[in-house]
Amino acid sequence: MAQLIEVDSADDPRLADYRDLRDVELRKSIETAEGLFLAEGEKVVRRAAEAGFAARSFLMAPRWLDGLADVLAASDAPCYVVSEALAEQVTGFHVHRGALASLARRPLPSVGSVLEGARSVLVLEDIVDHTNVGAIFRCAAGLGFDAVLLAPRCADPLYRRSIKVAMGTVFSVPWTRLPDWYDALPMLDAAGFTTVALTLAGDSVDIEDAVAGLDKVALVLGSEGHGLSEHWERAASRRATIPMSAGVDSLNVAAATAVACYVTARR
Amino acid sequence: MAQLIEVDSADDPRLADYRDLRDVELRKSIETAEGLFLAEGEKVVRRAAEAGFAARSFLMAPRWLDGLADVLAASDAPCYVVSEALAEQVTGFHVHRGALASLARRPLPSVGSVLEGARSVLVLEDIVDHTNVGAIFRCAAGLGFDAVLLAPRCADPLYRRSIKVAMGTVFSVPWTRLPDWYDALPMLDAAGFTTVALTLAGDSVDIEDAVAGLDKVALVLGSEGHGLSEHWERAASRRATIPMSAGVDSLNVAAATAVACYVTARR
């Protein structure tokens, strides 16, 4: 049972995990250094707990305690009970979904274990926006993808905003980081996947044709601004595109991913 | 030819159109009351001008003047030339895409004129997030939809953030507001459209089956949080869903729209 501890000073060092949640750069360095991540809102906190992540602590106003009673009962971490004004002062924003939890990251699984048994995989090169990473995970989960692999510089799926937009699916879809950017696509080939890069390259074909009849597929997506690196674009077995109307060259990356996942799932 | 006017005081009343661009509520009321909208970045400013919107003024640092020389040459509006620091002081953020323009809104076209000749139409009930509205317009434009209709409370496609995410496609896709929320769907029926509501309702069918073989289709989308109103959900001729994996009930609205537009465009 989590111990309820009332805290009434914004300077209390026990609240350190929850400071300045809107400062993305600061949070990225704190969360990496401390090996923690933040979950926000009753639903997401519950999903993190159900996925087996251990809480370091909880922070919430009294009115949110009841909704999370089962989660608190199952944890030994302290629960800091604060006024809504104090929560806002510490975090830097109005916590309208109420509950926050700081959870311990776990070591990332090996690429091999994430790919085991997988038939449809998403590979993200350098998606830098947490909202996009979250939306892409939600697509992967909803449209039947088995795993997500991230290039070393792709944004963090366990960042608060990613988790929220993903509706917690970052806890259920198996994922890990690719340790080796340069040889990632040949590695997938060797593991039996056909790598299909989503791109506007001249030799790209309609995505439906690119994936038709394939068994194991790895869909490869590039960054928001400039798309895939030339190295990955050329290293992929196939280059595919979503046919567009005249005058419009692309969708945003989350929308393109949704269409590509949908088509690939029905191959 | 736009007259270049150097301005060095943040209090200069001529900069009123550009104040506090991050304050969404303030901007919504200013822009509605004044009948203006803001375009940000060289590409988007150019697209607005090409779509025939008249500039009230431009605001930019000297280094952006060259890139927009053609647009400025074709306009009679003043161009306020300011330092980057002053631009940041007035707007409230670092204007990293450089150029801003304040443009005059035009009267919205009639529903009838927007629907004329259209075969695929999107109907948005109460999408409240400007990012989603922008992403949906970009889908509509890229995936071959002919028009977008907005319920009275749907967020503004000409809000700066909507325009930016839409990559300016809000200027090219015909759209207007539905004056009558209650009878909007029967009106579309009467105009020869089959209205297909995207929903999780119990009697919804696979989106591919719902649109197969249809001539004129109006895809009807609800708000981010709670989806469609019950009234619209029941008023639609058909209810359709995107098949999801077990345990995930939906995609975010922009991703769902992308898939639904893709499927509908290929009916």
Short mmCIF file of C-alpha atoms in Angstrom, two decimals:
data_model
loop_
_atom_site.label_atom_id
_atom_site.label_comp_id
_atom_site.label_asym_id
_atom_site.label_seq_id
_atom_site.Cartn_x
_atom_site.Cartn_y
_atom_site.Cartn_z
CA MET A 1 0.00 0.00 0.00
CA ALA A 2 1.44 3.37 -1.05
CA GLN A 3 2.03 5.65 1.92
CA LEU A 4 0.09 8.93 1.61
CA ILE A 5 2.29 11.89 2.49
CA GLU A 6 0.93 15.41 2.55
CA VAL A 7 3.37 17.93 1.13
CA ASP A 8 2.79 21.68 1.36
CA SER A 9 6.02 23.21 0.13
CA ALA A 10 6.92 23.50 -3.52
CA ASP A 11 10.59 23.30 -2.51
CA ASP A 12 10.23 19.89 -0.90
CA PRO A 13 13.06 17.82 -2.42
CA ARG A 14 10.81 14.75 -2.57
CA LEU A 15 8.96 16.43 -5.44
CA ALA A 16 12.09 16.64 -7.60
CA ASP A 17 10.82 14.13 -10.17
CA TYR A 18 7.88 16.42 -11.00
CA ARG A 19 9.61 19.77 -11.56
CA ASP A 20 9.15 21.96 -14.64
CA LEU A 21 7.33 19.44 -16.78
CA ARG A 22 6.94 21.91 -19.64
CA ASP A 23 10.68 22.40 -20.06
CA VAL A 24 11.31 19.71 -22.68
CA GLU A 25 15.11 20.00 -22.76
CA LEU A 26 15.43 19.98 -18.99
CA ARG A 27 13.06 17.03 -18.69
CA LYS A 28 14.88 15.03 -21.33
CA SER A 29 18.14 15.32 -19.42
CA ILE A 30 16.61 14.71 -15.97
CA GLU A 31 14.62 11.70 -17.08
CA THR A 32 17.52 10.08 -18.88
CA ALA A 33 19.97 10.75 -16.06
CA GLU A 34 17.59 9.49 -13.38
CA GLY A 35 16.16 6.60 -15.38
CA LEU A 36 12.59 7.71 -14.83
CA PHE A 37 9.56 8.69 -16.85
CA LEU A 38 6.32 10.48 -16.03
CA ALA A 39 2.79 9.21 -16.57
CA GLU A 40 -0.11 11.67 -16.46
CA GLY A 41 -3.78 11.00 -15.89
CA GLU A 42 -5.60 8.15 -14.18
CA LYS A 43 -5.91 5.99 -17.28
CA VAL A 44 -2.27 6.28 -18.32
CA VAL A 45 -0.93 5.82 -14.78
CA ARG A 46 -3.01 2.66 -14.47
CA ARG A 47 -1.76 1.33 -17.81
CA ALA A 48 1.85 1.92 -16.81
CA ALA A 49 1.29 0.05 -13.56
CA GLU A 50 -0.50 -2.79 -15.34
CA ALA A 51 2.41 -3.05 -17.75
CA GLY A 52 4.60 -3.76 -14.73
CA PHE A 53 6.53 -0.49 -14.45
CA ALA A 54 7.48 0.19 -10.84
CA ALA A 55 6.47 3.59 -9.47
CA ARG A 56 9.11 5.72 -7.73
CA SER A 57 6.31 7.91 -6.39
CA PHE A 58 2.89 9.36 -7.14
CA LEU A 59 1.77 12.98 -6.93
CA MET A 60 -1.86 14.06 -6.85
CA ALA A 61 -4.50 16.29 -5.35
CA PRO A 62 -6.79 14.58 -2.80
CA ARG A 63 -9.71 14.28 -5.20
CA TRP A 64 -7.81 11.88 -7.47
CA LEU A 65 -6.93 9.38 -4.72
CA ASP A 66 -10.13 7.36 -4.99
CA GLY A 67 -9.88 6.77 -8.73
CA LEU A 68 -6.41 5.29 -8.32
CA ALA A 69 -7.05 3.45 -5.04
CA ASP A 70 -6.37 0.04 -6.62
CA VAL A 71 -3.08 1.17 -8.17
CA LEU A 72 -1.94 2.79 -4.91
CA ALA A 73 -2.93 -0.31 -2.96
CA ALA A 74 -0.65 -2.43 -5.13
CA SER A 75 2.42 -0.17 -4.79
CA ASP A 76 5.00 0.48 -2.09
CA ALA A 77 5.97 3.88 -3.48
CA PRO A 78 5.09 7.07 -1.61
CA CYS A 79 2.11 9.10 -2.82
CA TYR A 80 2.61 12.83 -2.33
CA VAL A 81 -0.74 14.49 -1.72
CA VAL A 82 -0.72 18.16 -2.66
CA SER A 83 -3.15 20.97 -3.42
CA GLU A 84 -3.90 21.64 -7.07
CA ALA A 85 -2.18 25.01 -6.71
CA LEU A 86 1.00 23.36 -5.41
CA ALA A 87 0.91 20.76 -8.19
CA GLU A 88 0.74 23.60 -10.70
CA GLN A 89 3.56 25.47 -8.98
CA VAL A 90 5.88 22.45 -9.07
CA THR A 91 5.07 21.12 -12.54
CA GLY A 92 4.57 24.46 -14.25
CA PHE A 93 1.10 23.73 -15.61
CA HIS A 94 -2.43 23.00 -14.50
CA VAL A 95 -2.57 19.23 -14.08
CA HIS A 96 -6.10 18.83 -15.35
CA ARG A 97 -5.98 15.07 -15.62
CA GLY A 98 -5.11 15.00 -11.97
CA ALA A 99 -2.72 12.20 -11.14
CA LEU A 100 0.96 12.00 -11.94
CA ALA A 101 3.33 9.12 -11.39
CA SER A 102 7.09 8.89 -11.70
CA LEU A 103 8.08 5.43 -12.85
CA ALA A 104 11.39 3.63 -13.24
CA ARG A 105 12.56 2.85 -16.75
CA ARG A 106 13.61 -0.70 -17.48
CA PRO A 107 16.53 -1.83 -19.58
CA LEU A 108 15.46 -1.94 -23.22
CA PRO A 109 14.97 -5.41 -24.67
CA SER A 110 17.30 -6.70 -27.37
CA VAL A 111 16.35 -6.17 -31.02
CA GLY A 112 16.24 -9.94 -31.42
CA SER A 113 13.69 -10.44 -28.67
CA VAL A 114 11.48 -7.62 -29.99
CA LEU A 115 11.50 -9.13 -33.49
CA GLU A 116 10.81 -12.67 -32.33
CA GLY A 117 7.56 -13.85 -33.86
CA ALA A 118 6.87 -10.40 -35.38
CA ARG A 119 5.41 -10.20 -38.88
CA SER A 120 4.78 -6.44 -39.21
CA VAL A 121 7.30 -4.00 -37.81
CA LEU A 122 7.64 -0.20 -37.90
CA VAL A 123 11.11 1.29 -38.05
CA LEU A 124 11.37 5.00 -37.16
CA GLU A 125 14.47 6.85 -38.22
CA ASP A 126 14.56 10.35 -36.69
CA ILE A 127 11.03 11.33 -35.72
CA VAL A 128 11.75 14.29 -33.43
CA ASP A 129 8.28 15.30 -32.27
CA HIS A 130 6.88 13.49 -29.24
CA THR A 131 3.31 13.96 -30.47
CA ASN A 132 4.18 12.16 -33.69
CA VAL A 133 5.95 9.34 -31.88
CA GLY A 134 2.86 8.88 -29.69
CA ALA A 135 0.45 8.96 -32.64
CA ILE A 136 2.60 6.45 -34.51
CA PHE A 137 2.59 4.02 -31.58
CA ARG A 138 -1.19 4.33 -31.37
CA CYS A 139 -1.41 3.47 -35.08
CA ALA A 140 0.95 0.54 -34.66
CA ALA A 141 -1.10 -0.83 -31.79
CA GLY A 142 -4.49 -0.21 -33.39
CA LEU A 143 -3.60 -1.46 -36.85
CA GLY A 144 -1.96 -4.70 -35.83
CA PHE A 145 1.76 -4.05 -35.92
CA ASP A 146 3.87 -6.32 -33.73
CA ALA A 147 6.86 -4.14 -32.87
CA VAL A 148 8.52 -0.75 -33.27
CA LEU A 149 12.25 -0.16 -33.68
CA LEU A 150 13.76 3.29 -33.14
CA ALA A 151 16.92 4.73 -34.62
CA PRO A 152 19.31 6.14 -32.00
CA ARG A 153 18.10 9.74 -32.45
CA CYS A 154 14.35 9.13 -32.62
CA ALA A 155 12.34 10.91 -29.88
CA ASP A 156 11.55 9.04 -26.67
CA PRO A 157 8.32 6.98 -26.53
CA LEU A 158 8.37 7.28 -22.72
CA TYR A 159 8.34 11.07 -22.74
CA ARG A 160 5.13 12.30 -21.05
CA ARG A 161 3.65 13.75 -24.23
CA SER A 162 4.42 10.63 -26.30
CA ILE A 163 2.74 8.41 -23.72
CA LYS A 164 -0.33 10.62 -23.57
CA VAL A 165 -0.87 10.86 -27.34
CA ALA A 166 -0.21 7.11 -27.63
CA MET A 167 -2.92 6.50 -25.02
CA GLY A 168 -0.44 4.29 -23.19
CA THR A 169 0.14 1.95 -26.14
CA VAL A 170 3.90 2.55 -25.70
CA PHE A 171 3.52 0.15 -22.75
CA SER A 172 1.95 -2.65 -24.78
CA VAL A 173 3.65 -2.58 -28.19
CA PRO A 174 7.10 -4.20 -27.95
CA TRP A 175 9.80 -1.68 -28.90
CA THR A 176 13.48 -0.96 -28.52
CA ARG A 177 16.33 1.17 -29.86
CA LEU A 178 18.51 0.03 -32.73
CA PRO A 179 22.07 0.17 -31.41
CA ASP A 180 23.50 0.34 -34.91
CA TRP A 181 22.00 2.95 -37.24
CA TYR A 182 24.27 2.17 -40.18
CA ASP A 183 23.52 -1.53 -40.57
CA ALA A 184 19.97 -1.56 -39.23
CA LEU A 185 18.25 -2.30 -42.52
CA PRO A 186 20.63 -5.07 -43.65
CA MET A 187 20.13 -6.58 -40.17
CA LEU A 188 16.35 -6.64 -40.81
CA ASP A 189 16.89 -8.22 -44.23
CA ALA A 190 18.99 -10.90 -42.58
CA ALA A 191 16.17 -11.49 -40.09
CA GLY A 192 13.82 -12.23 -42.97
CA PHE A 193 12.03 -8.89 -43.26
CA THR A 194 11.41 -7.04 -46.49
CA THR A 195 12.29 -3.42 -45.67
CA VAL A 196 9.87 -0.98 -47.32
CA ALA A 197 10.86 2.69 -47.07
CA LEU A 198 8.10 5.30 -47.23
CA THR A 199 9.58 8.04 -49.41
CA LEU A 200 9.05 10.33 -52.40
CA ALA A 201 12.12 8.86 -54.16
CA GLY A 202 11.83 8.60 -57.92
CA ASP A 203 11.77 4.82 -57.98
CA SER A 204 9.10 4.42 -55.31
CA VAL A 205 5.98 2.42 -56.11
CA ASP A 206 2.43 2.52 -54.78
CA ILE A 207 2.47 1.23 -51.18
CA GLU A 208 -0.21 -1.37 -52.00
CA ASP A 209 1.98 -2.88 -54.70
CA ALA A 210 5.08 -2.65 -52.53
CA VAL A 211 3.67 -4.81 -49.73
CA ALA A 212 1.34 -7.13 -51.67
CA GLY A 213 1.92 -10.77 -50.82
CA LEU A 214 4.88 -10.16 -48.50
CA ASP A 215 5.29 -12.21 -45.36
CA LYS A 216 7.49 -10.30 -42.90
CA VAL A 217 7.49 -6.53 -43.52
CA ALA A 218 9.44 -3.70 -41.89
CA LEU A 219 7.95 -0.30 -42.81
CA VAL A 220 10.66 2.34 -42.60
CA LEU A 221 9.73 5.97 -41.81
CA GLY A 222 11.87 9.10 -41.85
CA SER A 223 11.78 12.38 -39.94
CA GLU A 224 9.09 15.05 -40.16
CA GLY A 225 11.11 17.59 -42.05
CA HIS A 226 13.42 15.88 -44.45
CA GLY A 227 12.20 12.30 -44.50
CA LEU A 228 14.65 9.43 -44.54
CA SER A 229 18.40 9.74 -44.67
CA GLU A 230 19.76 8.91 -48.08
CA HIS A 231 21.59 5.94 -46.53
CA TRP A 232 18.39 4.33 -45.22
CA GLU A 233 16.41 5.26 -48.31
CA ARG A 234 18.90 3.38 -50.51
CA ALA A 235 19.45 0.53 -48.03
CA ALA A 236 15.75 -0.43 -48.01
CA SER A 237 14.70 -3.32 -50.26
CA ARG A 238 11.78 -1.32 -51.67
CA ARG A 239 10.72 2.30 -51.80
CA ALA A 240 7.01 3.01 -51.58
CA THR A 241 4.72 6.01 -51.62
CA ILE A 242 1.10 6.85 -50.88
CA PRO A 243 -0.43 8.17 -54.12
CA MET A 244 -1.24 11.88 -53.70
CA SER A 245 -3.42 14.41 -55.50
CA ALA A 246 -1.71 16.82 -57.84
CA GLY A 247 -0.10 19.75 -56.04
CA VAL A 248 0.24 18.03 -52.64
CA ASP A 249 3.38 16.01 -52.11
CA SER A 250 2.83 14.40 -48.74
CA LEU A 251 0.79 13.89 -45.60
CA ASN A 252 2.15 14.58 -42.15
CA VAL A 253 4.13 11.65 -40.81
CA ALA A 254 1.45 10.36 -38.41
CA ALA A 255 -1.21 10.43 -41.13
CA ALA A 256 1.11 8.76 -43.63
CA THR A 257 1.97 6.11 -41.05
CA ALA A 258 -1.71 5.42 -40.43
CA VAL A 259 -2.36 4.84 -44.12
CA ALA A 260 0.80 2.77 -44.60
CA CYS A 261 0.07 0.61 -41.54
CA TYR A 262 -3.52 0.11 -42.68
CA VAL A 263 -2.46 -0.99 -46.15
CA THR A 264 0.36 -3.18 -44.84
CA ALA A 265 -1.84 -4.87 -42.24
CA ARG A 266 -4.24 -5.91 -45.03
CA ARG A 267 -1.57 -7.18 -47.42
CA MET B 1 4.87 47.37 -54.22
CA ALA B 2 4.63 47.02 -50.44
CA GLN B 3 6.13 50.01 -48.64
CA LEU B 4 8.95 48.98 -46.30
CA ILE B 5 8.58 50.70 -42.93
CA GLU B 6 11.16 50.25 -40.21
CA VAL B 7 9.61 49.95 -36.77
CA ASP B 8 11.68 49.97 -33.60
CA SER B 9 9.13 50.14 -30.80
CA ALA B 10 7.15 47.14 -29.60
CA ASP B 11 4.35 49.53 -28.62
CA ASP B 12 3.87 50.83 -32.15
CA PRO B 13 0.12 50.56 -32.78
CA ARG B 14 0.74 49.48 -36.37
CA LEU B 15 1.93 46.13 -35.03
CA ALA B 16 -1.42 45.41 -33.33
CA ASP B 17 -2.27 42.51 -35.66
CA TYR B 18 0.81 40.60 -34.47
CA ARG B 19 0.50 40.80 -30.71
CA ASP B 20 0.64 37.82 -28.34
CA LEU B 21 0.38 35.10 -30.96
CA ARG B 22 0.66 32.34 -28.36
CA ASP B 23 -2.45 33.44 -26.47
CA VAL B 24 -5.01 31.28 -28.28
CA GLU B 25 -8.12 32.71 -26.62
CA LEU B 26 -7.03 36.32 -27.15
CA ARG B 27 -6.10 35.61 -30.77
CA LYS B 28 -9.40 33.91 -31.52
CA SER B 29 -11.33 36.95 -30.38
CA ILE B 30 -9.03 39.51 -32.06
CA GLU B 31 -8.95 37.66 -35.36
CA THR B 32 -12.70 37.15 -35.49
CA ALA B 33 -13.48 40.72 -34.47
CA GLU B 34 -11.00 42.22 -36.93
CA GLY B 35 -11.66 39.78 -39.76
CA LEU B 36 -8.03 38.88 -40.13
CA PHE B 37 -5.81 35.83 -39.99
CA LEU B 38 -2.07 35.31 -39.67
CA ALA B 39 0.20 33.40 -42.02
CA GLU B 40 3.66 32.36 -40.83
CA GLY B 41 6.69 31.44 -42.89
CA GLU B 42 7.70 32.24 -46.43
CA LYS B 43 5.98 29.23 -48.00
CA VAL B 44 2.65 29.74 -46.25
CA VAL B 45 2.63 33.53 -46.78
CA ARG B 46 3.24 32.94 -50.48
CA ARG B 47 0.43 30.36 -50.69
CA ALA B 48 -2.00 32.74 -49.00
CA ALA B 49 -1.10 35.48 -51.46
CA GLU B 50 -1.38 33.11 -54.42
CA ALA B 51 -4.82 32.06 -53.20
CA GLY B 52 -5.84 35.71 -53.54
CA PHE B 53 -6.04 36.75 -49.89
CA ALA B 54 -5.26 40.45 -49.53
CA ALA B 55 -2.55 41.34 -47.02
CA ARG B 56 -3.31 44.00 -44.40
CA SER B 57 0.43 44.12 -43.63
CA PHE B 58 3.60 42.07 -43.41
CA LEU B 59 6.06 41.85 -40.54
CA MET B 60 9.57 40.49 -40.87
CA ALA B 61 13.25 40.85 -40.05
CA PRO B 62 15.41 42.25 -42.87
CA ARG B 63 16.90 38.88 -43.80
CA TRP B 64 13.48 37.55 -44.93
CA LEU B 65 12.77 40.39 -47.36
CA ASP B 66 14.56 38.84 -50.33
CA GLY B 67 12.76 35.51 -50.16
CA LEU B 68 9.38 37.23 -50.33
CA ALA B 69 10.38 39.97 -52.80
CA ASP B 70 7.86 38.78 -55.41
CA VAL B 71 4.98 38.68 -52.92
CA LEU B 72 5.86 42.12 -51.57
CA ALA B 73 6.15 43.50 -55.09
CA ALA B 74 2.61 42.40 -55.85
CA SER B 75 1.04 43.94 -52.71
CA ASP B 76 0.12 47.47 -51.64
CA ALA B 77 0.14 46.61 -47.94
CA PRO B 78 2.84 48.01 -45.64
CA CYS B 79 5.72 45.74 -44.67
CA TYR B 80 6.98 46.41 -41.14
CA VAL B 81 10.66 45.65 -40.93
CA VAL B 82 11.77 44.84 -37.41
CA SER B 83 14.66 43.22 -35.59
CA GLU B 84 14.23 39.57 -34.63
CA ALA B 85 14.26 40.60 -30.97
CA LEU B 86 11.40 43.06 -31.57
CA ALA B 87 9.43 40.45 -33.50
CA GLU B 88 9.79 38.11 -30.54
CA GLN B 89 8.78 40.83 -28.10
CA VAL B 90 5.59 41.62 -30.02
CA THR B 91 4.48 38.11 -30.95
CA GLY B 92 5.63 36.38 -27.77
CA PHE B 93 7.78 33.77 -29.48
CA HIS B 94 10.85 33.36 -31.62
CA VAL B 95 9.61 33.65 -35.19
CA HIS B 96 11.97 31.06 -36.62
CA ARG B 97 10.25 30.81 -39.96
CA GLY B 98 10.83 34.53 -40.35
CA ALA B 99 8.01 36.20 -42.18
CA LEU B 100 4.52 36.93 -40.91
CA ALA B 101 1.59 38.36 -42.78
CA SER B 102 -1.78 39.58 -41.55
CA LEU B 103 -4.42 38.89 -44.19
CA ALA B 104 -8.05 39.82 -44.56
CA ARG B 105 -10.61 37.06 -44.27
CA ARG B 106 -13.18 36.79 -47.02
CA PRO B 107 -16.87 36.02 -46.66
CA LEU B 108 -17.32 32.24 -46.52
CA PRO B 109 -18.84 30.70 -49.64
CA SER B 110 -22.29 29.13 -49.52
CA VAL B 111 -22.60 25.43 -48.78
CA GLY B 112 -24.16 24.96 -52.20
CA SER B 113 -21.21 26.48 -54.03
CA VAL B 114 -18.71 24.40 -52.03
CA LEU B 115 -20.61 21.20 -52.82
CA GLU B 116 -21.01 21.94 -56.51
CA GLY B 117 -19.30 19.23 -58.53
CA ALA B 118 -17.91 17.59 -55.37
CA ARG B 119 -17.87 13.81 -55.14
CA SER B 120 -15.96 13.29 -51.86
CA VAL B 121 -16.59 15.61 -48.93
CA LEU B 122 -15.39 15.69 -45.32
CA VAL B 123 -17.77 16.95 -42.66
CA LEU B 124 -16.19 17.91 -39.31
CA GLU B 125 -18.43 18.21 -36.32
CA ASP B 126 -16.55 19.66 -33.34
CA ILE B 127 -12.84 19.15 -33.88
CA VAL B 128 -11.43 21.56 -31.29
CA ASP B 129 -7.69 21.23 -31.81
CA HIS B 130 -6.12 23.44 -34.50
CA THR B 131 -3.38 20.89 -35.14
CA ASN B 132 -6.00 18.27 -35.94
CA VAL B 133 -7.96 20.62 -38.19
CA GLY B 134 -4.77 21.37 -40.09
CA ALA B 135 -3.76 17.72 -40.39
CA ILE B 136 -7.26 16.83 -41.62
CA PHE B 137 -7.15 19.50 -44.34
CA ARG B 138 -3.78 18.19 -45.46
CA CYS B 139 -5.30 14.68 -45.71
CA ALA B 140 -8.30 15.99 -47.60
CA ALA B 141 -6.06 17.78 -50.08
CA GLY B 142 -3.55 14.97 -50.49
CA LEU B 143 -6.06 12.14 -50.72
CA GLY B 144 -8.37 13.70 -53.28
CA PHE B 145 -11.27 15.12 -51.32
CA ASP B 146 -13.15 17.96 -52.99
CA ALA B 147 -14.47 19.96 -50.05
CA VAL B 148 -14.67 20.28 -46.27
CA LEU B 149 -17.72 21.40 -44.30
CA LEU B 150 -17.41 22.53 -40.69
CA ALA B 151 -20.03 22.46 -37.96
CA PRO B 152 -20.52 25.82 -36.25
CA ARG B 153 -18.23 24.97 -33.31
CA CYS B 154 -15.38 23.31 -35.21
CA ALA B 155 -11.99 25.02 -34.77
CA ASP B 156 -10.89 27.63 -37.31
CA PRO B 157 -8.95 26.45 -40.39
CA LEU B 158 -7.50 29.97 -40.72
CA TYR B 159 -5.97 29.96 -37.26
CA ARG B 160 -2.18 30.24 -37.58
CA ARG B 161 -1.49 26.75 -36.25
CA SER B 162 -4.13 25.13 -38.50
CA ILE B 163 -2.67 26.80 -41.58
CA LYS B 164 0.86 25.73 -40.67
CA VAL B 165 0.03 22.07 -40.03
CA ALA B 166 -2.12 22.03 -43.18
CA MET B 167 0.87 23.34 -45.16
CA GLY B 168 -1.45 25.99 -46.58
CA THR B 169 -3.95 23.49 -48.04
CA VAL B 170 -6.72 25.40 -46.20
CA PHE B 171 -6.27 27.94 -49.02
CA SER B 172 -6.81 25.41 -51.82
CA VAL B 173 -9.46 22.97 -50.58
CA PRO B 174 -12.92 24.55 -50.84
CA TRP B 175 -14.53 24.78 -47.39
CA THR B 176 -17.20 26.61 -45.46
CA ARG B 177 -19.24 26.54 -42.24
CA LEU B 178 -22.57 24.78 -42.02
CA PRO B 179 -25.01 27.41 -40.84
CA ASP B 180 -27.44 24.77 -39.57
CA TRP B 181 -25.99 22.07 -37.33
CA TYR B 182 -29.26 20.27 -36.72
CA ASP B 183 -30.25 19.60 -40.32
CA ALA B 184 -26.79 19.40 -41.85
CA LEU B 185 -26.83 15.68 -42.60
CA PRO B 186 -30.35 15.57 -44.09
CA MET B 187 -29.27 18.54 -46.25
CA LEU B 188 -26.36 16.45 -47.56
CA ASP B 189 -28.69 13.51 -48.23
CA ALA B 190 -30.93 15.84 -50.20
CA ALA B 191 -27.89 16.99 -52.19
CA GLY B 192 -27.26 13.39 -53.25
CA PHE B 193 -24.51 12.44 -50.78
CA THR B 194 -24.43 9.25 -48.77
CA THR B 195 -23.41 10.40 -45.28
CA VAL B 196 -21.01 7.94 -43.65
CA ALA B 197 -20.28 8.59 -39.96
CA LEU B 198 -16.97 7.36 -38.55
CA THR B 199 -17.91 5.97 -35.14
CA LEU B 200 -17.63 3.05 -32.74
CA ALA B 201 -21.44 2.64 -32.67
CA GLY B 202 -22.68 -0.91 -32.35
CA ASP B 203 -24.14 -1.02 -35.85
CA SER B 204 -21.10 0.36 -37.63
CA VAL B 205 -19.58 -1.64 -40.47
CA ASP B 206 -16.06 -1.84 -41.90
CA ILE B 207 -15.29 1.46 -43.67
CA GLU B 208 -14.37 -0.40 -46.89
CA ASP B 209 -17.81 -2.00 -47.03
CA ALA B 210 -19.55 1.23 -46.05
CA VAL B 211 -18.20 3.22 -49.00
CA ALA B 212 -17.89 0.48 -51.65
CA GLY B 213 -19.51 1.47 -54.91
CA LEU B 214 -20.91 4.78 -53.66
CA ASP B 215 -20.93 7.81 -55.92
CA LYS B 216 -21.13 10.96 -53.78
CA VAL B 217 -19.85 10.42 -50.23
CA ALA B 218 -19.76 12.71 -47.20
CA LEU B 219 -17.48 11.31 -44.49
CA VAL B 220 -18.62 12.61 -41.11
CA LEU B 221 -16.10 12.99 -38.25
CA GLY B 222 -16.65 13.84 -34.60
CA SER B 223 -14.59 15.58 -31.93
CA GLU B 224 -11.34 14.32 -30.45
CA GLY B 225 -12.69 13.39 -27.06
CA HIS B 226 -16.21 12.11 -27.38
CA GLY B 227 -16.63 11.56 -31.08
CA LEU B 228 -19.85 12.48 -32.83
CA SER B 229 -22.93 13.88 -31.15
CA GLU B 230 -25.66 11.29 -30.87
CA HIS B 231 -27.81 13.40 -33.17
CA TRP B 232 -25.29 13.32 -36.03
CA GLU B 233 -24.38 9.70 -35.37
CA ARG B 234 -28.01 8.67 -35.84
CA ALA B 235 -28.70 11.13 -38.65
CA ALA B 236 -25.98 9.66 -40.88
CA SER B 237 -27.07 7.16 -43.53
CA ARG B 238 -24.33 4.73 -42.54
CA ARG B 239 -22.04 4.21 -39.59
CA ALA B 240 -18.55 2.92 -40.31
CA THR B 241 -15.44 1.99 -38.39
CA ILE B 242 -11.78 1.23 -39.07
CA PRO B 243 -11.14 -2.34 -37.89
CA MET B 244 -8.82 -2.25 -34.85
CA SER B 245 -6.64 -4.76 -33.03
CA ALA B 246 -7.96 -6.21 -29.79
CA GLY B 247 -7.50 -3.87 -26.83
CA VAL B 248 -7.24 -0.63 -28.84
CA ASP B 249 -10.50 1.09 -29.65
CA SER B 250 -9.46 3.94 -31.89
CA LEU B 251 -6.79 6.00 -33.62
CA ASN B 252 -6.41 9.71 -33.06
CA VAL B 253 -8.75 11.72 -35.24
CA ALA B 254 -6.16 12.83 -37.80
CA ALA B 255 -4.87 9.27 -38.26
CA ALA B 256 -8.41 7.90 -38.52
CA THR B 257 -9.25 10.58 -41.06
CA ALA B 258 -6.20 9.67 -43.14
CA VAL B 259 -7.23 6.02 -43.30
CA ALA B 260 -10.89 6.83 -43.96
CA CYS B 261 -10.02 9.33 -46.72
CA TYR B 262 -7.62 6.85 -48.29
CA VAL B 263 -10.22 4.07 -48.34
CA THR B 264 -12.99 6.39 -49.53
CA ALA B 265 -10.87 7.89 -52.31
CA ARG B 266 -10.28 4.37 -53.67
CA ARG B 267 -13.92 3.21 -53.46
#
